[in-house]
Each structure stands twice: as C-alpha cells, then as structure tokens.
Coordinates of N, CA and C in Angstrom, one line a residue:
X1 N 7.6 29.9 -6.4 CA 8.1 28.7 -5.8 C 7.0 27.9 -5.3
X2 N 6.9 26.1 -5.4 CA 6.2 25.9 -4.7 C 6.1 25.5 -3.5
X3 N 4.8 25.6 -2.7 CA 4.7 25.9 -1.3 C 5.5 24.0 -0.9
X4 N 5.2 24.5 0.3 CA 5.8 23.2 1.3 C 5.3 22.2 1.1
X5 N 5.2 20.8 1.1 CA 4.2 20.1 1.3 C 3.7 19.5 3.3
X6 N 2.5 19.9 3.4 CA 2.0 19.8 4.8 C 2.0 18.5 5.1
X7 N 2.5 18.3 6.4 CA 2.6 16.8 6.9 C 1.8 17.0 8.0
X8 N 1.2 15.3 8.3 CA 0.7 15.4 9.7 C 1.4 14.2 10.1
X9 N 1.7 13.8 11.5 CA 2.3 12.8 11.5 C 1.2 12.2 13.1
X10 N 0.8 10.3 12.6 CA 0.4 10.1 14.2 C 0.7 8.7 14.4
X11 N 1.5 8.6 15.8 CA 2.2 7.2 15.9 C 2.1 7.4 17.3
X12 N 2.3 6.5 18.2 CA 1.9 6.2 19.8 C 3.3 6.4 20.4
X13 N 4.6 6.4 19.4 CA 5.8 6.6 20.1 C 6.3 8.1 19.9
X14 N 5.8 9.2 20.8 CA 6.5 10.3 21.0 C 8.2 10.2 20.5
X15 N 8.8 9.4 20.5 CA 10.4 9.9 20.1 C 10.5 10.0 18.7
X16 N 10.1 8.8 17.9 CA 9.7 8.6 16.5 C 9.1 9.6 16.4
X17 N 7.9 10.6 16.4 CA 7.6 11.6 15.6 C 8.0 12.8 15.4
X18 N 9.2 12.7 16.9 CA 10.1 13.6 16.9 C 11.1 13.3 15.7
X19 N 11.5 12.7 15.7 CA 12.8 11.9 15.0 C 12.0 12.2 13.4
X20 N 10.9 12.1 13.2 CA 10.6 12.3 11.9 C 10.6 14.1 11.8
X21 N 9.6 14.5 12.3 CA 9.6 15.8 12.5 C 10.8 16.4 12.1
X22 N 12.1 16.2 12.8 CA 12.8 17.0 13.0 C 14.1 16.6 11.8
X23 N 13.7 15.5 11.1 CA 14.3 14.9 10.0 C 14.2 16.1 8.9
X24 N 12.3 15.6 8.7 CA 11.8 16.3 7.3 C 11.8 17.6 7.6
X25 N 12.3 18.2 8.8 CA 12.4 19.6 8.8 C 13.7 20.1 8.4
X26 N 14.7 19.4 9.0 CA 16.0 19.8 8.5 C 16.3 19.6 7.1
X27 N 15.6 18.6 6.4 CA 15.2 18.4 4.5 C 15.3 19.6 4.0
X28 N 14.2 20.3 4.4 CA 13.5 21.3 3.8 C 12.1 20.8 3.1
X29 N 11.5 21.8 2.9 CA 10.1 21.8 1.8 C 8.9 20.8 2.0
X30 N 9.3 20.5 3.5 CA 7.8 20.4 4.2 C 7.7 21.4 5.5
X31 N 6.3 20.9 5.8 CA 5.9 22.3 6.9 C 5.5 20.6 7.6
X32 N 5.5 20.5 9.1 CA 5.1 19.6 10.1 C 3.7 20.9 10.5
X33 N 2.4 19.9 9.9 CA 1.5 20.8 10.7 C 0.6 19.9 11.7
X34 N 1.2 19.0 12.2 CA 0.2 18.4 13.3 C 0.6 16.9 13.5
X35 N 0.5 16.6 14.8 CA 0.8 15.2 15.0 C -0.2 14.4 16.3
X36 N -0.1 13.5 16.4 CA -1.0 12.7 17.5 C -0.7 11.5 17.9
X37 N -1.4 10.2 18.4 CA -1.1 9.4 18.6 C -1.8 8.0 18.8
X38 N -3.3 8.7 18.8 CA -4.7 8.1 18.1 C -5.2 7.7 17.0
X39 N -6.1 6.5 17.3 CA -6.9 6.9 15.6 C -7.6 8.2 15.5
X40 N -8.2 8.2 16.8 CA -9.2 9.6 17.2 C -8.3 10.5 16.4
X41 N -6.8 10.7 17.1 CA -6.2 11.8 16.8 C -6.0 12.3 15.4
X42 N -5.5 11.1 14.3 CA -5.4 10.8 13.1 C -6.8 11.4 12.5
X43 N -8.1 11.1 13.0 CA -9.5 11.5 12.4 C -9.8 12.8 12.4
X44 N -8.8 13.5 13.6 CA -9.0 14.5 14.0 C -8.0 15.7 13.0
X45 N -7.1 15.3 13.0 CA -6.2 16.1 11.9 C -6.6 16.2 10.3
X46 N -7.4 14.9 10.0 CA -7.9 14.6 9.0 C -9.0 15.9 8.3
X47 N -9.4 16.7 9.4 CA -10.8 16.9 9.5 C -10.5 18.8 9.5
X48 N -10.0 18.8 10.8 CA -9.2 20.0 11.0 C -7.8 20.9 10.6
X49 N -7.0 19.7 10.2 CA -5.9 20.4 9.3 C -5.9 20.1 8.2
X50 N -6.4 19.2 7.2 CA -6.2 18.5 6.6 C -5.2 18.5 6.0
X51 N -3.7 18.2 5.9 CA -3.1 18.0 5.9 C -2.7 17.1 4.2
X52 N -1.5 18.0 3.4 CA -1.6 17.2 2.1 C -1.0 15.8 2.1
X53 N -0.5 15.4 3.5 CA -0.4 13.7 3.4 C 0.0 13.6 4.9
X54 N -0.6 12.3 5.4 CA -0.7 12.2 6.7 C -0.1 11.1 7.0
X55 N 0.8 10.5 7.9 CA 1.7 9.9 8.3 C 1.3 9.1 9.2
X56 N 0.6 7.5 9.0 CA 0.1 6.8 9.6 C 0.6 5.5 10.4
X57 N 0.6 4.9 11.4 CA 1.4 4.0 12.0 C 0.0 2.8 11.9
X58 N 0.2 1.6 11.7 CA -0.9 0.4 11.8 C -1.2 0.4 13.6
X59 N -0.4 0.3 14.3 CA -0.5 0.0 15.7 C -0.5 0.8 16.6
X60 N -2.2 1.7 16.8 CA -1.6 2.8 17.7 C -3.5 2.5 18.1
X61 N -3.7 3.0 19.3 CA -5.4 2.5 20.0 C -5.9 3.4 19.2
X62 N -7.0 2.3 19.0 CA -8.0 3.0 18.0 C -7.7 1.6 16.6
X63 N -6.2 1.7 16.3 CA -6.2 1.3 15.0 C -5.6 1.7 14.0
X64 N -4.8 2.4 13.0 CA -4.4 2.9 12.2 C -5.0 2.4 10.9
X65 N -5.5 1.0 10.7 CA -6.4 0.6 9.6 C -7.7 1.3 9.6
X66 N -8.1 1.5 11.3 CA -9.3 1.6 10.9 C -9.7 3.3 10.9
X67 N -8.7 4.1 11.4 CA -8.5 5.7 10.8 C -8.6 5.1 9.7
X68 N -7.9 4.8 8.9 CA -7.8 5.0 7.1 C -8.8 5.0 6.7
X69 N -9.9 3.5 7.2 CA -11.3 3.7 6.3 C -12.5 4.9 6.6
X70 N -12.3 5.0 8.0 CA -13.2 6.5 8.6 C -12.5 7.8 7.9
X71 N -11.2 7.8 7.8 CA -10.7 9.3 7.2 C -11.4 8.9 5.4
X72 N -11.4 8.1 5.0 CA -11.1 8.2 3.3 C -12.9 8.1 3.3
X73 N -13.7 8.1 4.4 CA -15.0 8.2 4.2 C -15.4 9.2 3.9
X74 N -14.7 9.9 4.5 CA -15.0 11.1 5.3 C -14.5 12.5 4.0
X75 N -13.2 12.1 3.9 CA -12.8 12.9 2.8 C -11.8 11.8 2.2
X76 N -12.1 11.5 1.1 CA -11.5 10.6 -0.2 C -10.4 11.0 -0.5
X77 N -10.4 11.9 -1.0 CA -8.7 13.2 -1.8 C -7.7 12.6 -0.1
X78 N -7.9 13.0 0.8 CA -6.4 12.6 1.4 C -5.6 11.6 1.4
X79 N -4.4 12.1 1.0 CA -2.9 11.4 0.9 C -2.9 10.4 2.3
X80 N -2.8 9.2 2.5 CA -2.3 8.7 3.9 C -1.2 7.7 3.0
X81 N 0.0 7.8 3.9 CA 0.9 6.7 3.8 C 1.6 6.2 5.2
X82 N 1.1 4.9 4.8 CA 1.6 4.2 6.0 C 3.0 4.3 6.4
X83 N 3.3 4.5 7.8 CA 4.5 4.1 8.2 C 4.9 3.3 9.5
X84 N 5.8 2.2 9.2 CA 5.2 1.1 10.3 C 6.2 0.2 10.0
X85 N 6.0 -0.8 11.4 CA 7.1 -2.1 11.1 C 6.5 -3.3 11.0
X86 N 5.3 -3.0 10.2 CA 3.9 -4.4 10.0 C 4.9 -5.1 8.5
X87 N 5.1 -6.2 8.2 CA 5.6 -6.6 7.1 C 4.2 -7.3 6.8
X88 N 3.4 -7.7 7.6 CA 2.2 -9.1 7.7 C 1.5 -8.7 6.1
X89 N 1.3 -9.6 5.2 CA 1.0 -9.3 4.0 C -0.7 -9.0 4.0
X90 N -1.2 -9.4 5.4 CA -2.7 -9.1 5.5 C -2.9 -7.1 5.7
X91 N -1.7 -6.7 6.4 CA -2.2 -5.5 6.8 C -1.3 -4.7 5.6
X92 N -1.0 -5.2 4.8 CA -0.5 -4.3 3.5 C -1.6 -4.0 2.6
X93 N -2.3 -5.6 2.1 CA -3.3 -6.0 1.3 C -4.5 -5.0 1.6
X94 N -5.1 -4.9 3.0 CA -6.0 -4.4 3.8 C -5.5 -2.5 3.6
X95 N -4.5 -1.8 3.9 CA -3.9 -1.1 4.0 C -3.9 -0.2 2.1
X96 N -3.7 -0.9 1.3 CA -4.1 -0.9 0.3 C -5.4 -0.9 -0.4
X97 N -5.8 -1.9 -0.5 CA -7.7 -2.0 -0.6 C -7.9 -0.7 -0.2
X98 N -7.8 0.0 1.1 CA -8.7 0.9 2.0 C -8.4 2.0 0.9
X99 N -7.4 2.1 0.8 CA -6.9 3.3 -0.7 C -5.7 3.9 -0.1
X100 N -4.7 3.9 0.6 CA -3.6 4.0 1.0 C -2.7 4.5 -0.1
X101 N -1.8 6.0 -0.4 CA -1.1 6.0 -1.5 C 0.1 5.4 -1.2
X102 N 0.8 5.1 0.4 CA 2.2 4.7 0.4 C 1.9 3.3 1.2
X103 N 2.8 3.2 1.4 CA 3.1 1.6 2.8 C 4.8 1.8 3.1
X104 N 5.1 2.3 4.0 CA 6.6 2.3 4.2 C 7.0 1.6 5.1
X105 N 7.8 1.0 5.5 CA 8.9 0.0 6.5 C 9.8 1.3 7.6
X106 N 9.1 1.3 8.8 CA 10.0 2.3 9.6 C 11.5 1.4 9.2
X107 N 12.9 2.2 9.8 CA 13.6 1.7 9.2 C 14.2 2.7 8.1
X108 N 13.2 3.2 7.4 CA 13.9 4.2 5.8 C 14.9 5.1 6.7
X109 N 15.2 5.3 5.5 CA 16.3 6.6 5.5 C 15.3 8.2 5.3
X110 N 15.7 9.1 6.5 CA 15.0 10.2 6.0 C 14.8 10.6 5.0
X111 N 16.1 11.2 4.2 CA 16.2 11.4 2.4 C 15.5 10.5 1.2
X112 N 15.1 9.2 1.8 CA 14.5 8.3 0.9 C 12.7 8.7 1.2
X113 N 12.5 8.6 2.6 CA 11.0 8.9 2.8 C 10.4 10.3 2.6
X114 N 11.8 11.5 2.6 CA 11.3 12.7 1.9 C 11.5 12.5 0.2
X115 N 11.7 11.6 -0.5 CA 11.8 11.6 -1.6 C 10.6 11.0 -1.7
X116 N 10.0 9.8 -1.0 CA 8.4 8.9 -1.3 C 7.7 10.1 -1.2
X117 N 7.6 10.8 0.1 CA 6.3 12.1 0.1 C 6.0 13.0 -0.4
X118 N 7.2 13.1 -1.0 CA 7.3 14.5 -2.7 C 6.7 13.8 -3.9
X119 N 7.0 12.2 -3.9 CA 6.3 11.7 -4.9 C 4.8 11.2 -4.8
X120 N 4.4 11.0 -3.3 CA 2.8 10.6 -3.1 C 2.4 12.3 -3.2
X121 N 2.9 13.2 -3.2 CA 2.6 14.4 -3.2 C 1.9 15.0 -4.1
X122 N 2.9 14.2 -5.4 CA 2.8 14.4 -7.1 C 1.9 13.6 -7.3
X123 N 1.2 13.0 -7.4 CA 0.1 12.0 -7.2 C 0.5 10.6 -6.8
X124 N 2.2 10.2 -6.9 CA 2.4 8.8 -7.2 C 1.9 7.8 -5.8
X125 N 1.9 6.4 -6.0 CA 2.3 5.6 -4.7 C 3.2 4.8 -4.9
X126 N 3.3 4.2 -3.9 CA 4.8 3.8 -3.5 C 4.4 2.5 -2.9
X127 N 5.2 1.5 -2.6 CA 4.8 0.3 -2.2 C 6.4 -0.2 -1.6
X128 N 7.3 -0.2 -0.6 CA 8.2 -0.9 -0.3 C 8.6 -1.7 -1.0
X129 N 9.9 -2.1 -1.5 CA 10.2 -3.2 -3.1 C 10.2 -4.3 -1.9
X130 N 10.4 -4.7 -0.7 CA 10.3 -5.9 -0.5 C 9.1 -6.2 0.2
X131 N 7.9 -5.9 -0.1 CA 6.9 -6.0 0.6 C 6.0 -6.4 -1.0
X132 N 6.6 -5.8 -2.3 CA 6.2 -5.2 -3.6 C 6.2 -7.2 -4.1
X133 N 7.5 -7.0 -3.5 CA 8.2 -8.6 -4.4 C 7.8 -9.9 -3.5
X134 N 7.5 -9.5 -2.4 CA 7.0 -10.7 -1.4 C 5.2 -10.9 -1.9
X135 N 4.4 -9.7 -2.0 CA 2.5 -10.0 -2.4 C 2.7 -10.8 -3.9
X136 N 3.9 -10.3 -4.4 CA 4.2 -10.6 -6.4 C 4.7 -12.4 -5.9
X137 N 5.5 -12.5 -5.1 CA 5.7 -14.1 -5.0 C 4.4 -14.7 -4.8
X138 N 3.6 -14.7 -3.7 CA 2.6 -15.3 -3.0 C 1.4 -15.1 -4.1
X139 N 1.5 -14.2 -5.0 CA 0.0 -14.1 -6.0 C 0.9 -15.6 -7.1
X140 N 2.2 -15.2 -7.6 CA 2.2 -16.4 -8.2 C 2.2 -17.9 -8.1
X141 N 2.1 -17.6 -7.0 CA 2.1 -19.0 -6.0 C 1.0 -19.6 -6.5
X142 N -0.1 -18.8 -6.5 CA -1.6 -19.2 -6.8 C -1.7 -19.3 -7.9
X143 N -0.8 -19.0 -8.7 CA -1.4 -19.0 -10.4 C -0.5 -19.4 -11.1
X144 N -0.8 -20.8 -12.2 CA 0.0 -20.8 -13.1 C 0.9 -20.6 -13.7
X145 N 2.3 -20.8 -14.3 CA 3.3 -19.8 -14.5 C 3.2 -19.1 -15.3
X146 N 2.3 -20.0 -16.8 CA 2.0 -19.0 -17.6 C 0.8 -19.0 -18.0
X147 N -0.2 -18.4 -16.8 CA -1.6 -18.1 -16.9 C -1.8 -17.0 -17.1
X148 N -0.6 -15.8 -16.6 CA -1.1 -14.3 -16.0 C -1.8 -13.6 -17.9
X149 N -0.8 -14.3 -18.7 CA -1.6 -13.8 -20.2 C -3.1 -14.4 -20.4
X150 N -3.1 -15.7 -20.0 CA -4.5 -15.8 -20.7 C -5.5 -15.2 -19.8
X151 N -5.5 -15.1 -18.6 CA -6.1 -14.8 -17.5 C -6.5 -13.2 -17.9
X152 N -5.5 -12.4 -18.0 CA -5.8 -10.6 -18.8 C -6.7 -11.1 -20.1
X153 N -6.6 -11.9 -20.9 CA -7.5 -11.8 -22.0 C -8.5 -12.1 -21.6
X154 N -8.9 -12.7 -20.5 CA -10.6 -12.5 -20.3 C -11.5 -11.5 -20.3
X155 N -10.4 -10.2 -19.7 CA -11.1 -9.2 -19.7 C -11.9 -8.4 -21.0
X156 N -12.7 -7.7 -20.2 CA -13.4 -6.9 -21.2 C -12.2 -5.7 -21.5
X157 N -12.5 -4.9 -23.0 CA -11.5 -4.2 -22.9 C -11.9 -2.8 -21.3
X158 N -13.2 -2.3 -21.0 CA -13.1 -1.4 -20.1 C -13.0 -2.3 -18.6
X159 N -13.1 -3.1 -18.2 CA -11.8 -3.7 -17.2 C -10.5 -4.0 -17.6
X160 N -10.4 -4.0 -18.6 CA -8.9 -3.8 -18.7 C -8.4 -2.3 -18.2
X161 N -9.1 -1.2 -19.2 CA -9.0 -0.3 -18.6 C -9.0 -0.1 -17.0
X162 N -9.9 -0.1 -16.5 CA -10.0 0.1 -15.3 C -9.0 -0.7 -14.6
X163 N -8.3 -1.7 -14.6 CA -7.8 -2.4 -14.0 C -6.1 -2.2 -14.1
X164 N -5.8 -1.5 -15.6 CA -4.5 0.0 -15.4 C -4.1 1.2 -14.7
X165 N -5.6 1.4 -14.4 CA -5.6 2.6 -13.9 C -5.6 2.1 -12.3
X166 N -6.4 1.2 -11.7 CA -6.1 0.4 -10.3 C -4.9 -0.5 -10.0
X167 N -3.8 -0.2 -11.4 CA -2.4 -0.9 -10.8 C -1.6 0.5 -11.0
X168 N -2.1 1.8 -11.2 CA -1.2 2.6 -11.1 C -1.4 3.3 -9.7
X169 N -2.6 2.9 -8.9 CA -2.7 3.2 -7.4 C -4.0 4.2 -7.1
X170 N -5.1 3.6 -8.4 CA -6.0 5.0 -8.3 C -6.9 4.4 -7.4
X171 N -8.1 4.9 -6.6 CA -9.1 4.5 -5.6 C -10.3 4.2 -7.0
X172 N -11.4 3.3 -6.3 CA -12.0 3.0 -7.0 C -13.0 4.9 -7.7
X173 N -12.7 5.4 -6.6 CA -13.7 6.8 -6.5 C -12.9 7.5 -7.7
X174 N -11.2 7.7 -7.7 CA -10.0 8.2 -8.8 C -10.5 7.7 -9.9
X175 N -10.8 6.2 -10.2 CA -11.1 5.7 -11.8 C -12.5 6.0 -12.1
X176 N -13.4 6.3 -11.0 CA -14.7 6.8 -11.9 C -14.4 8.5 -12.2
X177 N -13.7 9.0 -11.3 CA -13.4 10.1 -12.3 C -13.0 10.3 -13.1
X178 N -11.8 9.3 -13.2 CA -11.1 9.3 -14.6 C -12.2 8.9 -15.5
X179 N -13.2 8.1 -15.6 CA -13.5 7.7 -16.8 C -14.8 8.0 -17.2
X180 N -14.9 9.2 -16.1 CA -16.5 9.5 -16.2 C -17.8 8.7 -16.1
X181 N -17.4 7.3 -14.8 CA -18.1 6.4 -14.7 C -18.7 6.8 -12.9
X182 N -19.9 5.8 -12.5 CA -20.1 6.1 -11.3 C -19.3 5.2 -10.6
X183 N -18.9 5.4 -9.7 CA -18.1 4.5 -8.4 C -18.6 3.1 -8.0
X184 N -19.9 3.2 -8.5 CA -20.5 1.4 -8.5 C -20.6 0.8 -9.3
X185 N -20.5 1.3 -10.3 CA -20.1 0.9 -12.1 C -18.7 0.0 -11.9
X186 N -17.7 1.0 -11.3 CA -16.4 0.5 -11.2 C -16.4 -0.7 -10.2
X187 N -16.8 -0.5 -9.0 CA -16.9 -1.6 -8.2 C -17.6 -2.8 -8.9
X188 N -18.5 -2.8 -9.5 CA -19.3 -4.0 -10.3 C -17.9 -4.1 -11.1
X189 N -17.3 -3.5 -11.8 CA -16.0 -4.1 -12.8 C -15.4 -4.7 -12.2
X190 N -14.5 -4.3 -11.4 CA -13.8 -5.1 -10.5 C -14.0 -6.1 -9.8
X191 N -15.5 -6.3 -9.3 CA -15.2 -7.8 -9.1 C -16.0 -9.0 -10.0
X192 N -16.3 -8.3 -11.3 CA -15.8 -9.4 -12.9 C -14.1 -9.3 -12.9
X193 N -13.4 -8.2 -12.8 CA -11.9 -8.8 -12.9 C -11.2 -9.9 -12.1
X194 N -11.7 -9.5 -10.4 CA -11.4 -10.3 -9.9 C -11.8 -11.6 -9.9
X195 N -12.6 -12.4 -10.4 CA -13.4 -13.2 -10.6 C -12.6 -13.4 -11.6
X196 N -12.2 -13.2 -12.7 CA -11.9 -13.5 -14.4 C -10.3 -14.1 -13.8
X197 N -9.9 -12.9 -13.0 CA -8.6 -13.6 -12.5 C -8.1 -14.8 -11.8
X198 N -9.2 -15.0 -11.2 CA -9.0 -15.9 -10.0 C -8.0 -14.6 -8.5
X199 N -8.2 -13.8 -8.4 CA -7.6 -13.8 -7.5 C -8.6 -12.9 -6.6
X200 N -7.7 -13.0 -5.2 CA -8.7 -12.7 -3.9 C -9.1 -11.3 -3.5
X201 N -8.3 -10.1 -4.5 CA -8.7 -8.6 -4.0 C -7.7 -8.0 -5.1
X202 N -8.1 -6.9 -4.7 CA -7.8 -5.2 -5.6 C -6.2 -6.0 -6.1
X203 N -5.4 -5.8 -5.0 CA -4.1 -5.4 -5.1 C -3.3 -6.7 -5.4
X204 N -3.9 -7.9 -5.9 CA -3.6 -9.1 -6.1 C -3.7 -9.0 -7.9
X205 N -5.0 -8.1 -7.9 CA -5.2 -7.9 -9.5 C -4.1 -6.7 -10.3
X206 N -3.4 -5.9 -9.2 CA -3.0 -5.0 -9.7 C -1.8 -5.6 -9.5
X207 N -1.1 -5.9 -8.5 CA 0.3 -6.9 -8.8 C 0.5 -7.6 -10.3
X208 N -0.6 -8.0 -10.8 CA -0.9 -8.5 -11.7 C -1.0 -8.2 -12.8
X209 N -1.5 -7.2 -13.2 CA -1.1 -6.3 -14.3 C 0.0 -5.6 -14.3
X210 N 0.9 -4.8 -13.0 CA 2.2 -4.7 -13.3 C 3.0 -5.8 -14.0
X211 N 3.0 -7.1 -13.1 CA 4.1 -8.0 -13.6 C 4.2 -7.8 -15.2
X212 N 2.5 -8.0 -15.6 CA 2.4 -8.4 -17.2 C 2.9 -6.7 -18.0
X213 N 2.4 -5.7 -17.2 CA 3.1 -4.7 -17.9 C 4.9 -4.7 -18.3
X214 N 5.4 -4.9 -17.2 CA 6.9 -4.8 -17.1 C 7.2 -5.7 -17.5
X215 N 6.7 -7.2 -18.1 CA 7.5 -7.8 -18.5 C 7.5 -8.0 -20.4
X216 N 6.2 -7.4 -20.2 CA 5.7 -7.0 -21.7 C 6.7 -5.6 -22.3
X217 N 7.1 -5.0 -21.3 CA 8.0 -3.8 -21.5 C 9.4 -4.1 -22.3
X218 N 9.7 -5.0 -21.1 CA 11.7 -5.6 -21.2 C 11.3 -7.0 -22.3
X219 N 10.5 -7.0 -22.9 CA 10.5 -8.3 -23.9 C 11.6 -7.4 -25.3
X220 N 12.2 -8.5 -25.8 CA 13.1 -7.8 -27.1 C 12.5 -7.1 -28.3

C-alpha cells in the first residue's frame, strides 16, 4: 500500500490550520507532520521535516513568497502549494516564477484540495481555473488575437521544447534534468523565448503554450 502523503502546513491563523489539519485527517492518506506560522517556521520544517508538500499562506511575517525562494534554494525537489486568499495576479505570477507546484484560493472544499495534493503529490500542478482564466485574459490582452501562432514559430525547435516542458509546471532546474542540459543553458533559453514572445515572464509564456496546445487539440 502506499504510504501517506506528509503534509506540513504554515499560516498565521491557528483556527485555519486546525480546520485543515483536521479535514485531511478525517480524508485519510495523509499524515499532518508539522505546522507553523512563520516564514522562519515554513524554512524550518523545510529543512527538518521535510515534508512531501508544504502548505503555504502569502501573508504571514516573514513573507510566504519569500519562504518559497529561501526553501527552493535550499532544497529544489520540495512540493510547496500555495494556499491563500491573494487573487492579485502579481503574487500568483511571482508565486509561480519562484517554482510553486500549486496556488489555491482558501475557500476550497476539503475533498477538492485533498484531491490537488494527491495530484501535486504525483508530480502534477494545479493552478485555480479562475486565477488560470484571469493571467490567460490579461496575456491576451497584450497580444494580438492571432499572433500566439506566429509568435511559437519563432522559436527554435529546443525552446520549443523547453518551453512544453515549462507549461507543464517543470522548474527551470526539472527541464535541465529532463534534457540533460545545465540550468543556465535553460535560463539563457528562456529568455530568447521570452523575448521571441513578447511577453513579460515564465508563466505568461507558459499560459501561452497551453492556450495554443488546447486549442490545437479541440481543432476538427
């Protein structure tokens, strides 16, 4: 059978972590191994429990953005998904970039957010559909209606590559492994994509290649 998936959870409101806690416990098939209410604290569980996904709030002293970039320095492989009542498209964008596998909207249903952490579990990420559909309006906003084709053909075919594998939620550090490249190889690719695209970061380019995937999919 397989084991539990470990959670840590750290948010500044003691009731809420209960409320979660005591949600995913009555689920089943996670273990609650640590919680806090710091970024400190969050750095701290990072380090010491490490925990297979850690349960992060934007607004807690310290920062919750700025845990993300000290934990994912520190150790890369950990799962963080946001959870939070930030809609602001700057701290999604930001939140992402950092390498974030979730972004959730407090608000969920327990059964739905034990269903996101079994899937950021499985490697996936997750992105809220109205947070997903609000970055997808505002990139089209910027771009022609029917630019997003010619704009992908700029690329080289290994930024194209790499730029599938960065809209399926991988870190830049995940696609040099995948491709047997170094991590600053990738970063030099990326910002020829972003540049080829016109657009302003990671997750503007990856929005971007979903759209064109999915609509290239549902074509007759």
């Amino acid at each position: 059978m397989i084991g539990a998936i470990r959670i840590a959870i750290v948010d500044d409101h003691p009731l809420f972590r209960e409320g979660v806690t005591r949600s995913l416990s009555e689920i089943g098939g996670f273990e609650m191994v640590g919680e806090g209410a710091t970024a400190q604290d969050a750095e701290r569980l990072a380090s010491t429990v490490r925990p297979d996904i850690l349960l992060l709030d934007i607004s807690m002293p310290g920062g919750g953005l700025a845990a993300v970039a000290n934990i994912l320095a520190d150790h890369p492989a950990q799962k963080i998904v946001m959870l939070t009542v930030s809609e602001a498209n700057t701290d999604v964008t930001k939140a992402l970039n950092a390498g974030v596998r979730g972004y959730v909207l407090k608000g969920i249903g327990s059964r739905a957010l034990a269903d996101i952490l079994r899937n950021v579990a499985a490697g996936e990420s997750y992105l809220s559909p109205t947070l997903s559909a609000r970055l997808l309006s505002d990139l089209q906003s910027l771009q022609p209606a029917d630019g997003t084709t010619d704009r992908l053909r700029q690329l080289t075919g290994r930024q194209t590559e790499i730029l599938r594998l960065v809209a399926e939620g991988l870190s830049n550090k995940e696609v040099a492994l995948r491709l047997d490249l170094q991590e600053k190889t990738v970063k030099h690719h990326m910002t020829g994509v972003l540049s080829k695209l016109n657009v302003r970061n990671r997750t503007e380019a990856a929005l971007m290649m979903r759209e064109f995937r999915d609509r290239d999919r549902n074509r007759p």
